[in-house]
Amino acid sequence: MAQTPPRTPTARGSYAVGDARRQKILDTAVAHFAQWGFHASSLARIARDCGITQGGLLHHFRGKEDLLLSVLARSERRDAERLFGEPAASVAAYYATLVALAEDNTRRPGLVRMFHTLVGEAADPDHPAHAYFAQRYERVLGHTRAVLEAGVAAGELRPDTDCEGAGREVLAVMDGLQIQWVLTPTALDMPQRLRGFLDRQLRGISAAA
Amino acid sequence: MAQTPPRTPTARGSYAVGDARRQKILDTAVAHFAQWGFHASSLARIARDCGITQGGLLHHFRGKEDLLLSVLARSERRDAERLFGEPAASVAAYYATLVALAEDNTRRPGLVRMFHTLVGEAADPDHPAHAYFAQRYERVLGHTRAVLEAGVAAGELRPDTDCEGAGREVLAVMDGLQIQWVLTPTALDMPQRLRGFLDRQLRGISAAA
């Protein structure tokens, strides 16, 4: 440790300040995109809510589209680590990870709301996040299908399991429960409802049944 | 027929023209709300796409909020007739109606896209459509739960069926499959996937199983 050449406090300090500011802009952008969507969000208003000028914001992001894609990339990195970080030991273990993700999501309603505001807008092929969302579904579905197929190969699931169909259902239930939850958060225990669905689905396709 | 006093062609014509224009404004608004959301949609641009002035549009609707709620009310009336028009003879019959609705939806992608753009925005309690969406989910869930409870009472479903949970799952799968479909319409046969899910769910809770 003593061998490490010390960085000057100034340099370290300004790096940390810059990174903190960048994270604050991203957090503020999540709230704006959630409430207004991409089109009605304004860089000037996001900057103002961060206590900086629009020029200051443009020091960190090239524009509104870059800010949008940076917000999505940061959120994607967090999810990807949880979902794809290490190969799932079994379908049951993978489903437990999905429930843990739903539990995380109850603690970040802003991100969940942003997701649903943007995914609707992004059905438009000209929307700047269209490719991101289309590819995200392809990737998550592909991964889920692969986990299910591995479950069939390992004898955990019945050989006739419709892995594509079961995978699409899992994604659909996660999204659909989120919509019910963002509209009326007190109306349902989202992770518990998801666990109930996954348990029933798994019993239906389990080779042990 | 001969007894009926004839209305003047002028009066009938102008009523028909007025109604046709109103429907055209509503159709155009669906496309705008789908692409831009409520906040970024503009009455001036909607009027222009209808080939009328903003003043002409305001002859039919009091403002953007009135136009939004009118679009949602028209779409709701169509669905409500299908869903709640006559009491479902059984859970199986009700589920067949839901699949028919999903088939209809594949022929009106604009409405489905609008729904998902708006439902995300409307998580905001201050959004003009927040109450509409919150009440819509409460009503559709309440109806679905009642159909399932009737199925339990009639001996169609197992006595221990979790009607609230099963109802929420059905709504969630419908919404979630729609999201996958609006992003990549060619990637899935939405009504067939929904039918597959409903059949499996019903087998799991059927008293005959």
CSV table of C-alpha atoms in Angstrom, one decimal:
chain,number,residue,atom,x,y,z
A,1,MET,CA,0.0,0.0,0.0
A,2,ALA,CA,2.8,2.4,1.0
A,3,GLN,CA,4.4,1.8,-2.5
A,4,THR,CA,1.4,3.2,-4.4
A,5,PRO,CA,2.2,6.7,-5.6
A,6,PRO,CA,-0.3,9.0,-4.0
A,7,ARG,CA,-2.7,10.7,-6.3
A,8,THR,CA,-3.2,14.4,-5.6
A,9,PRO,CA,-6.2,15.1,-3.4
A,10,THR,CA,-7.3,17.6,-6.0
A,11,ALA,CA,-7.3,15.1,-8.9
A,12,ARG,CA,-9.1,12.4,-6.8
A,13,GLY,CA,-11.5,15.0,-5.5
A,14,SER,CA,-12.5,16.3,-8.8
A,15,TYR,CA,-12.9,12.8,-10.3
A,16,ALA,CA,-15.2,11.9,-7.4
A,17,VAL,CA,-17.2,15.1,-7.7
A,18,GLY,CA,-17.5,14.5,-11.5
A,19,ASP,CA,-18.7,11.0,-11.0
A,20,ALA,CA,-21.1,12.0,-8.2
A,21,ARG,CA,-22.6,14.7,-10.5
A,22,ARG,CA,-22.9,12.2,-13.3
A,23,GLN,CA,-24.8,9.8,-11.1
A,24,LYS,CA,-27.0,12.6,-9.8
A,25,ILE,CA,-27.9,13.6,-13.4
A,26,LEU,CA,-28.7,9.9,-14.2
A,27,ASP,CA,-30.9,9.6,-11.1
A,28,THR,CA,-32.7,12.8,-12.0
A,29,ALA,CA,-33.2,11.7,-15.6
A,30,VAL,CA,-34.9,8.5,-14.3
A,31,ALA,CA,-37.5,10.6,-12.5
A,32,HIS,CA,-38.1,12.8,-15.5
A,33,PHE,CA,-38.3,10.0,-18.1
A,34,ALA,CA,-40.6,8.1,-15.8
A,35,GLN,CA,-43.0,11.1,-15.4
A,36,TRP,CA,-42.8,12.7,-18.9
A,37,GLY,CA,-41.4,10.0,-21.2
A,38,PHE,CA,-38.5,10.7,-23.5
A,39,HIS,CA,-40.3,13.2,-25.9
A,40,ALA,CA,-41.7,15.5,-23.2
A,41,SER,CA,-38.6,15.5,-21.0
A,42,SER,CA,-36.3,18.5,-21.3
A,43,LEU,CA,-32.6,18.7,-20.7
A,44,ALA,CA,-33.0,22.2,-19.4
A,45,ARG,CA,-35.5,21.0,-16.7
A,46,ILE,CA,-33.3,18.0,-15.8
A,47,ALA,CA,-30.3,20.2,-15.4
A,48,ARG,CA,-32.3,22.7,-13.3
A,49,ASP,CA,-33.4,19.9,-11.0
A,50,CYS,CA,-29.7,18.9,-10.6
A,51,GLY,CA,-28.8,22.5,-9.7
A,52,ILE,CA,-26.6,22.9,-12.8
A,53,THR,CA,-26.9,24.6,-16.1
A,54,GLN,CA,-27.8,22.8,-19.4
A,55,GLY,CA,-24.2,23.5,-20.5
A,56,GLY,CA,-23.0,21.7,-17.3
A,57,LEU,CA,-25.2,18.7,-18.1
A,58,LEU,CA,-23.8,18.6,-21.7
A,59,HIS,CA,-20.3,18.3,-20.2
A,60,HIS,CA,-21.4,14.8,-19.1
A,61,PHE,CA,-23.8,13.7,-21.8
A,62,ARG,CA,-23.9,14.6,-25.5
A,63,GLY,CA,-27.7,15.2,-25.5
A,64,LYS,CA,-31.1,13.9,-24.5
A,65,GLU,CA,-30.7,10.7,-26.5
A,66,ASP,CA,-27.2,10.0,-25.0
A,67,LEU,CA,-28.7,10.6,-21.5
A,68,LEU,CA,-31.6,8.2,-22.2
A,69,LEU,CA,-29.3,5.4,-23.4
A,70,SER,CA,-26.9,6.0,-20.5
A,71,VAL,CA,-29.8,5.7,-18.0
A,72,LEU,CA,-30.9,2.4,-19.7
A,73,ALA,CA,-27.4,1.1,-19.8
A,74,ARG,CA,-26.8,1.7,-16.1
A,75,SER,CA,-30.0,0.0,-15.2
A,76,GLU,CA,-29.3,-2.9,-17.6
A,77,ARG,CA,-25.8,-3.5,-16.0
A,78,ARG,CA,-27.4,-3.9,-12.5
A,79,ASP,CA,-30.0,-6.3,-13.8
A,80,ALA,CA,-27.5,-8.2,-16.0
A,81,GLU,CA,-25.3,-8.9,-13.0
A,82,ARG,CA,-28.2,-10.4,-11.1
A,83,LEU,CA,-29.6,-12.4,-13.9
A,84,PHE,CA,-26.7,-13.5,-16.0
A,85,GLY,CA,-23.8,-13.1,-13.5
A,86,GLU,CA,-23.3,-16.8,-13.0
A,87,PRO,CA,-25.0,-19.7,-14.7
A,88,ALA,CA,-28.2,-20.8,-12.9
A,89,ALA,CA,-27.7,-24.1,-11.1
A,90,SER,CA,-31.3,-25.0,-11.9
A,91,VAL,CA,-34.6,-23.6,-13.1
A,92,ALA,CA,-35.7,-23.3,-9.5
A,93,ALA,CA,-32.6,-21.3,-8.6
A,94,TYR,CA,-33.1,-19.0,-11.6
A,95,TYR,CA,-36.7,-18.4,-10.6
A,96,ALA,CA,-35.5,-17.5,-7.1
A,97,THR,CA,-33.3,-14.9,-8.7
A,98,LEU,CA,-36.3,-13.4,-10.6
A,99,VAL,CA,-38.2,-13.1,-7.3
A,100,ALA,CA,-35.2,-11.4,-5.7
A,101,LEU,CA,-35.2,-9.0,-8.6
A,102,ALA,CA,-38.9,-8.3,-8.1
A,103,GLU,CA,-38.1,-7.6,-4.4
A,104,ASP,CA,-35.3,-5.2,-5.5
A,105,ASN,CA,-37.8,-3.5,-7.8
A,106,THR,CA,-40.2,-2.7,-5.0
A,107,ARG,CA,-37.4,-0.6,-3.6
A,108,ARG,CA,-36.8,1.3,-6.9
A,109,PRO,CA,-40.3,2.4,-8.1
A,110,GLY,CA,-38.8,5.2,-10.1
A,111,LEU,CA,-36.9,2.7,-12.3
A,112,VAL,CA,-39.9,0.5,-12.7
A,113,ARG,CA,-42.1,3.5,-13.7
A,114,MET,CA,-39.5,4.7,-16.1
A,115,PHE,CA,-39.3,1.3,-17.7
A,116,HIS,CA,-43.1,1.2,-18.4
A,117,THR,CA,-43.3,4.8,-19.6
A,118,LEU,CA,-40.5,4.2,-22.1
A,119,VAL,CA,-41.3,0.7,-23.3
A,120,GLY,CA,-44.7,1.9,-24.6
A,121,GLU,CA,-43.2,4.9,-26.4
A,122,ALA,CA,-40.4,2.7,-27.7
A,123,ALA,CA,-42.8,0.5,-29.7
A,124,ASP,CA,-42.3,3.2,-32.3
A,125,PRO,CA,-39.4,2.0,-34.5
A,126,ASP,CA,-38.0,5.6,-34.7
A,127,HIS,CA,-37.8,5.9,-30.9
A,128,PRO,CA,-34.2,6.2,-29.7
A,129,ALA,CA,-34.7,3.3,-27.3
A,130,HIS,CA,-36.6,1.0,-29.7
A,131,ALA,CA,-33.5,-1.1,-30.5
A,132,TYR,CA,-32.5,-1.2,-26.8
A,133,PHE,CA,-35.9,-2.6,-25.7
A,134,ALA,CA,-36.3,-5.0,-28.7
A,135,GLN,CA,-32.8,-6.4,-28.0
A,136,ARG,CA,-33.3,-6.5,-24.3
A,137,TYR,CA,-36.4,-8.7,-24.6
A,138,GLU,CA,-34.6,-11.0,-27.1
A,139,ARG,CA,-31.7,-11.3,-24.7
A,140,VAL,CA,-33.7,-12.0,-21.5
A,141,LEU,CA,-36.0,-14.3,-23.4
A,142,GLY,CA,-33.1,-16.1,-25.0
A,143,HIS,CA,-31.4,-16.5,-21.6
A,144,THR,CA,-34.6,-17.7,-19.9
A,145,ARG,CA,-35.2,-20.2,-22.7
A,146,ALA,CA,-31.6,-21.5,-22.4
A,147,VAL,CA,-32.1,-22.0,-18.6
A,148,LEU,CA,-35.3,-24.0,-19.2
A,149,GLU,CA,-33.7,-26.0,-22.0
A,150,ALA,CA,-30.8,-26.9,-19.6
A,151,GLY,CA,-33.5,-27.9,-17.1
A,152,VAL,CA,-35.0,-30.3,-19.7
A,153,ALA,CA,-31.5,-31.7,-20.5
A,154,ALA,CA,-30.8,-32.2,-16.8
A,155,GLY,CA,-34.1,-34.0,-16.2
A,156,GLU,CA,-35.5,-31.2,-14.0
A,157,LEU,CA,-38.2,-30.4,-16.5
A,158,ARG,CA,-40.5,-32.7,-18.6
A,159,PRO,CA,-39.0,-33.4,-22.0
A,160,ASP,CA,-42.1,-31.9,-23.8
A,161,THR,CA,-41.7,-28.5,-22.0
A,162,ASP,CA,-42.5,-25.6,-24.4
A,163,CYS,CA,-39.4,-23.6,-23.3
A,164,GLU,CA,-40.2,-20.6,-25.6
A,165,GLY,CA,-43.8,-20.4,-24.3
A,166,ALA,CA,-42.9,-20.8,-20.7
A,167,GLY,CA,-40.1,-18.2,-21.0
A,168,ARG,CA,-42.5,-15.7,-22.6
A,169,GLU,CA,-45.1,-16.3,-19.9
A,170,VAL,CA,-42.5,-15.6,-17.2
A,171,LEU,CA,-41.5,-12.3,-18.8
A,172,ALA,CA,-45.1,-11.4,-19.4
A,173,VAL,CA,-46.1,-12.0,-15.8
A,174,MET,CA,-43.2,-10.0,-14.5
A,175,ASP,CA,-44.1,-7.0,-16.7
A,176,GLY,CA,-47.8,-7.3,-16.1
A,177,LEU,CA,-47.5,-7.5,-12.3
A,178,GLN,CA,-45.3,-4.4,-12.5
A,179,ILE,CA,-48.0,-2.5,-14.3
A,180,GLN,CA,-50.5,-3.4,-11.7
A,181,TRP,CA,-48.0,-2.4,-9.0
A,182,VAL,CA,-46.9,1.0,-10.4
A,183,LEU,CA,-50.6,2.0,-10.8
A,184,THR,CA,-51.6,0.9,-7.2
A,185,PRO,CA,-48.5,-0.1,-5.2
A,186,THR,CA,-50.5,-1.0,-2.1
A,187,ALA,CA,-52.9,-3.4,-4.1
A,188,LEU,CA,-50.5,-6.3,-4.4
A,189,ASP,CA,-47.4,-7.9,-3.0
A,190,MET,CA,-45.5,-8.1,-6.3
A,191,PRO,CA,-42.7,-10.5,-5.4
A,192,GLN,CA,-45.1,-12.8,-3.6
A,193,ARG,CA,-47.5,-12.9,-6.6
A,194,LEU,CA,-44.6,-13.6,-8.9
A,195,ARG,CA,-43.3,-16.4,-6.6
A,196,GLY,CA,-46.8,-17.9,-6.6
A,197,PHE,CA,-47.0,-17.9,-10.4
A,198,LEU,CA,-43.4,-19.3,-10.8
A,199,ASP,CA,-44.0,-22.1,-8.3
A,200,ARG,CA,-47.2,-23.2,-10.1
A,201,GLN,CA,-45.7,-23.0,-13.5
A,202,LEU,CA,-42.7,-25.0,-12.3
A,203,ARG,CA,-44.9,-27.7,-10.8
A,204,GLY,CA,-46.7,-28.0,-14.1
A,205,ILE,CA,-43.5,-28.6,-16.1
A,206,SER,CA,-41.5,-30.4,-13.5
A,207,ALA,CA,-40.3,-33.9,-14.4
A,208,ALA,CA,-41.0,-34.9,-10.8
A,209,ALA,CA,-44.8,-34.3,-11.2
B,1,MET,CA,-91.7,4.0,-42.8
B,2,ALA,CA,-93.9,6.3,-44.9
B,3,GLN,CA,-95.3,7.7,-41.6
B,4,THR,CA,-92.0,8.9,-40.4
B,5,PRO,CA,-91.6,12.6,-40.8
B,6,PRO,CA,-88.6,13.1,-43.1
B,7,ARG,CA,-85.6,14.9,-41.5
B,8,THR,CA,-84.1,17.5,-43.8
B,9,PRO,CA,-81.1,16.2,-45.7
B,10,THR,CA,-79.1,19.1,-44.5
B,11,ALA,CA,-79.6,18.4,-40.8
B,12,ARG,CA,-78.9,14.7,-41.3
B,13,GLY,CA,-75.9,15.4,-43.4
B,14,SER,CA,-74.3,17.9,-41.0
B,15,TYR,CA,-74.9,15.5,-38.0
B,16,ALA,CA,-73.2,12.7,-39.9
B,17,VAL,CA,-70.3,15.0,-41.0
B,18,GLY,CA,-69.9,16.2,-37.4
B,19,ASP,CA,-69.8,12.6,-36.1
B,20,ALA,CA,-67.4,11.5,-38.8
B,21,ARG,CA,-65.1,14.4,-38.0
B,22,ARG,CA,-65.3,13.6,-34.2
B,23,GLN,CA,-64.4,9.9,-35.0
B,24,LYS,CA,-61.5,11.0,-37.2
B,25,ILE,CA,-60.1,13.3,-34.5
B,26,LEU,CA,-60.3,10.4,-32.0
B,27,ASP,CA,-58.5,8.0,-34.4
B,28,THR,CA,-55.8,10.6,-35.0
B,29,ALA,CA,-55.4,11.2,-31.3
B,30,VAL,CA,-54.9,7.5,-30.7
B,31,ALA,CA,-51.9,7.6,-33.1
B,32,HIS,CA,-50.5,10.7,-31.5
B,33,PHE,CA,-50.9,9.5,-27.9
B,34,ALA,CA,-49.4,6.1,-28.9
B,35,GLN,CA,-46.3,7.7,-30.4
B,36,TRP,CA,-45.8,10.8,-28.2
B,37,GLY,CA,-47.6,10.1,-25.0
B,38,PHE,CA,-50.0,12.6,-23.4
B,39,HIS,CA,-47.5,15.2,-22.4
B,40,ALA,CA,-45.7,15.5,-25.7
B,41,SER,CA,-48.8,15.3,-27.9
B,42,SER,CA,-50.0,18.6,-29.2
B,43,LEU,CA,-53.6,19.6,-30.1
B,44,ALA,CA,-52.3,21.8,-32.9
B,45,ARG,CA,-50.5,18.8,-34.5
B,46,ILE,CA,-53.5,16.5,-34.0
B,47,ALA,CA,-55.7,19.1,-35.7
B,48,ARG,CA,-53.3,19.5,-38.5
B,49,ASP,CA,-53.2,15.8,-39.2
B,50,CYS,CA,-57.0,15.9,-39.3
B,51,GLY,CA,-56.9,18.7,-41.8
B,52,ILE,CA,-58.7,21.1,-39.5
B,53,THR,CA,-57.7,24.1,-37.3
B,54,GLN,CA,-57.1,23.8,-33.6
B,55,GLY,CA,-60.2,26.0,-33.2
B,56,GLY,CA,-62.1,23.4,-35.2
B,57,LEU,CA,-60.9,20.6,-32.9
B,58,LEU,CA,-61.9,22.6,-29.9
B,59,HIS,CA,-65.4,22.7,-31.2
B,60,HIS,CA,-65.5,18.9,-30.5
B,61,PHE,CA,-63.3,18.6,-27.4
B,62,ARG,CA,-62.7,21.0,-24.6
B,63,GLY,CA,-58.9,20.4,-24.6
B,64,LYS,CA,-56.2,17.8,-24.6
B,65,GLU,CA,-57.3,16.2,-21.4
B,66,ASP,CA,-60.9,15.9,-22.6
B,67,LEU,CA,-59.6,14.4,-25.9
B,68,LEU,CA,-57.5,11.9,-23.9
B,69,LEU,CA,-60.4,10.8,-21.7
B,70,SER,CA,-62.7,10.6,-24.8
B,71,VAL,CA,-60.3,8.3,-26.6
B,72,LEU,CA,-60.0,6.1,-23.5
B,73,ALA,CA,-63.8,6.1,-23.0
B,74,ARG,CA,-64.4,5.0,-26.6
B,75,SER,CA,-61.9,2.2,-26.4
B,76,GLU,CA,-63.3,1.1,-23.0
B,77,ARG,CA,-66.9,0.9,-24.3
B,78,ARG,CA,-65.7,-1.5,-27.1
B,79,ASP,CA,-63.9,-3.7,-24.6
B,80,ALA,CA,-66.6,-3.6,-22.0
B,81,GLU,CA,-69.2,-4.8,-24.5
B,82,ARG,CA,-67.0,-7.8,-25.3
B,83,LEU,CA,-66.0,-8.6,-21.7
B,84,PHE,CA,-69.0,-7.7,-19.6
B,85,GLY,CA,-71.8,-7.7,-22.2
B,86,GLU,CA,-73.4,-10.8,-20.9
B,87,PRO,CA,-72.5,-13.0,-17.9
B,88,ALA,CA,-69.9,-15.6,-18.8
B,89,ALA,CA,-71.5,-19.1,-18.9
B,90,SER,CA,-68.2,-20.6,-17.4
B,91,VAL,CA,-64.6,-19.7,-16.7
B,92,ALA,CA,-63.7,-21.6,-20.0
B,93,ALA,CA,-66.2,-19.4,-21.9
B,94,TYR,CA,-64.8,-16.2,-20.3
B,95,TYR,CA,-61.2,-17.2,-21.2
B,96,ALA,CA,-62.3,-17.8,-24.8
B,97,THR,CA,-63.6,-14.2,-24.8
B,98,LEU,CA,-60.2,-13.0,-23.6
B,99,VAL,CA,-58.5,-14.8,-26.5
B,100,ALA,CA,-61.0,-13.3,-29.0
B,101,LEU,CA,-60.1,-9.9,-27.5
B,102,ALA,CA,-56.4,-10.6,-28.0
B,103,GLU,CA,-57.2,-11.5,-31.6
B,104,ASP,CA,-59.1,-8.2,-32.1
B,105,ASN,CA,-56.1,-6.4,-30.6
B,106,THR,CA,-53.7,-7.8,-33.2
B,107,ARG,CA,-55.9,-5.9,-35.7
B,108,ARG,CA,-55.6,-2.6,-33.8
B,109,PRO,CA,-51.9,-2.2,-33.0
B,110,GLY,CA,-52.4,1.6,-32.6
B,111,LEU,CA,-54.8,1.2,-29.6
B,112,VAL,CA,-52.5,-1.4,-28.0
B,113,ARG,CA,-49.5,0.9,-28.4
B,114,MET,CA,-51.4,3.8,-27.0
B,115,PHE,CA,-52.5,1.8,-24.0
B,116,HIS,CA,-48.9,0.9,-23.1
B,117,THR,CA,-47.5,4.4,-23.7
B,118,LEU,CA,-50.2,5.9,-21.5
B,119,VAL,CA,-50.3,3.3,-18.7
B,120,GLY,CA,-46.6,4.0,-17.9
B,121,GLU,CA,-47.1,7.8,-17.8
B,122,ALA,CA,-50.3,7.3,-15.8
B,123,ALA,CA,-48.5,5.7,-12.8
B,124,ASP,CA,-48.0,9.4,-11.9
B,125,PRO,CA,-50.9,10.2,-9.6
B,126,ASP,CA,-51.2,13.7,-11.2
B,127,HIS,CA,-51.5,12.3,-14.7
B,128,PRO,CA,-55.0,13.0,-16.2
B,129,ALA,CA,-55.5,9.3,-16.9
B,130,HIS,CA,-54.3,8.0,-13.6
B,131,ALA,CA,-57.8,7.5,-12.1
B,132,TYR,CA,-59.0,5.9,-15.3
B,133,PHE,CA,-56.3,3.3,-15.4
B,134,ALA,CA,-56.4,2.5,-11.7
B,135,GLN,CA,-60.2,2.1,-11.8
B,136,ARG,CA,-60.0,0.1,-15.1
B,137,TYR,CA,-57.6,-2.5,-13.5
B,138,GLU,CA,-59.8,-2.6,-10.4
B,139,ARG,CA,-62.9,-3.2,-12.5
B,140,VAL,CA,-61.4,-5.8,-14.9
B,141,LEU,CA,-59.8,-7.6,-12.0
B,142,GLY,CA,-63.0,-7.5,-10.0
B,143,HIS,CA,-64.9,-9.0,-12.9
B,144,THR,CA,-62.4,-11.7,-13.6
B,145,ARG,CA,-62.3,-12.6,-9.9
B,146,ALA,CA,-66.1,-12.8,-9.8
B,147,VAL,CA,-66.1,-15.1,-12.9
B,148,LEU,CA,-63.5,-17.4,-11.1
B,149,GLU,CA,-65.5,-17.4,-7.9
B,150,ALA,CA,-68.6,-18.3,-9.8
B,151,GLY,CA,-66.6,-21.2,-11.3
B,152,VAL,CA,-65.7,-22.4,-7.8
B,153,ALA,CA,-69.3,-22.1,-6.7
B,154,ALA,CA,-70.5,-24.1,-9.8
B,155,GLY,CA,-67.9,-26.8,-9.2
B,156,GLU,CA,-65.9,-26.0,-12.4
B,157,LEU,CA,-62.9,-24.9,-10.3
B,158,ARG,CA,-61.2,-26.5,-7.3
B,159,PRO,CA,-62.6,-25.1,-4.0
B,160,ASP,CA,-59.1,-23.9,-2.9
B,161,THR,CA,-58.6,-21.8,-6.1
B,162,ASP,CA,-56.8,-18.5,-5.4
B,163,CYS,CA,-59.2,-16.4,-7.5
B,164,GLU,CA,-57.5,-13.0,-6.8
B,165,GLY,CA,-54.1,-14.5,-7.7
B,166,ALA,CA,-55.3,-16.3,-10.8
B,167,GLY,CA,-57.1,-13.2,-12.0
B,168,ARG,CA,-54.0,-11.0,-11.5
B,169,GLU,CA,-52.0,-13.5,-13.4
B,170,VAL,CA,-54.4,-13.5,-16.4
B,171,LEU,CA,-54.3,-9.7,-16.6
B,172,ALA,CA,-50.5,-9.7,-16.2
B,173,VAL,CA,-50.0,-12.2,-19.0
B,174,MET,CA,-52.3,-10.3,-21.3
B,175,ASP,CA,-50.4,-7.0,-20.7
B,176,GLY,CA,-47.0,-8.6,-20.8
B,177,LEU,CA,-47.6,-10.5,-24.0
B,178,GLN,CA,-48.9,-7.2,-25.5
B,179,ILE,CA,-45.6,-5.5,-24.6
B,180,GLN,CA,-43.6,-8.3,-26.3
B,181,TRP,CA,-45.9,-8.0,-29.3
B,182,VAL,CA,-45.9,-4.2,-29.7
B,183,LEU,CA,-42.1,-4.2,-29.6
B,184,THR,CA,-41.7,-7.0,-32.2
B,185,PRO,CA,-45.1,-8.0,-33.7
B,186,THR,CA,-43.6,-10.7,-35.8
B,187,ALA,CA,-41.9,-12.5,-32.9
B,188,LEU,CA,-45.0,-14.1,-31.4
B,189,ASP,CA,-48.6,-15.2,-32.1
B,190,MET,CA,-50.1,-13.2,-29.2
B,191,PRO,CA,-53.6,-14.9,-29.1
B,192,GLN,CA,-52.1,-18.3,-29.4
B,193,ARG,CA,-49.6,-17.7,-26.6
B,194,LEU,CA,-52.5,-16.3,-24.4
B,195,ARG,CA,-54.6,-19.4,-25.2
B,196,GLY,CA,-51.8,-21.7,-24.2
B,197,PHE,CA,-51.3,-19.9,-20.9
B,198,LEU,CA,-55.1,-19.8,-20.1
B,199,ASP,CA,-55.5,-23.5,-21.0
B,200,ARG,CA,-52.6,-24.5,-18.7
B,201,GLN,CA,-53.8,-22.3,-15.9
B,202,LEU,CA,-57.3,-23.7,-16.2
B,203,ARG,CA,-56.1,-27.3,-16.2
B,204,GLY,CA,-54.2,-26.5,-13.0
B,205,ILE,CA,-57.3,-25.1,-11.1
B,206,SER,CA,-60.0,-27.3,-12.7
B,207,ALA,CA,-62.0,-29.4,-10.4
B,208,ALA,CA,-62.0,-32.2,-13.0
B,209,ALA,CA,-58.2,-32.5,-12.8
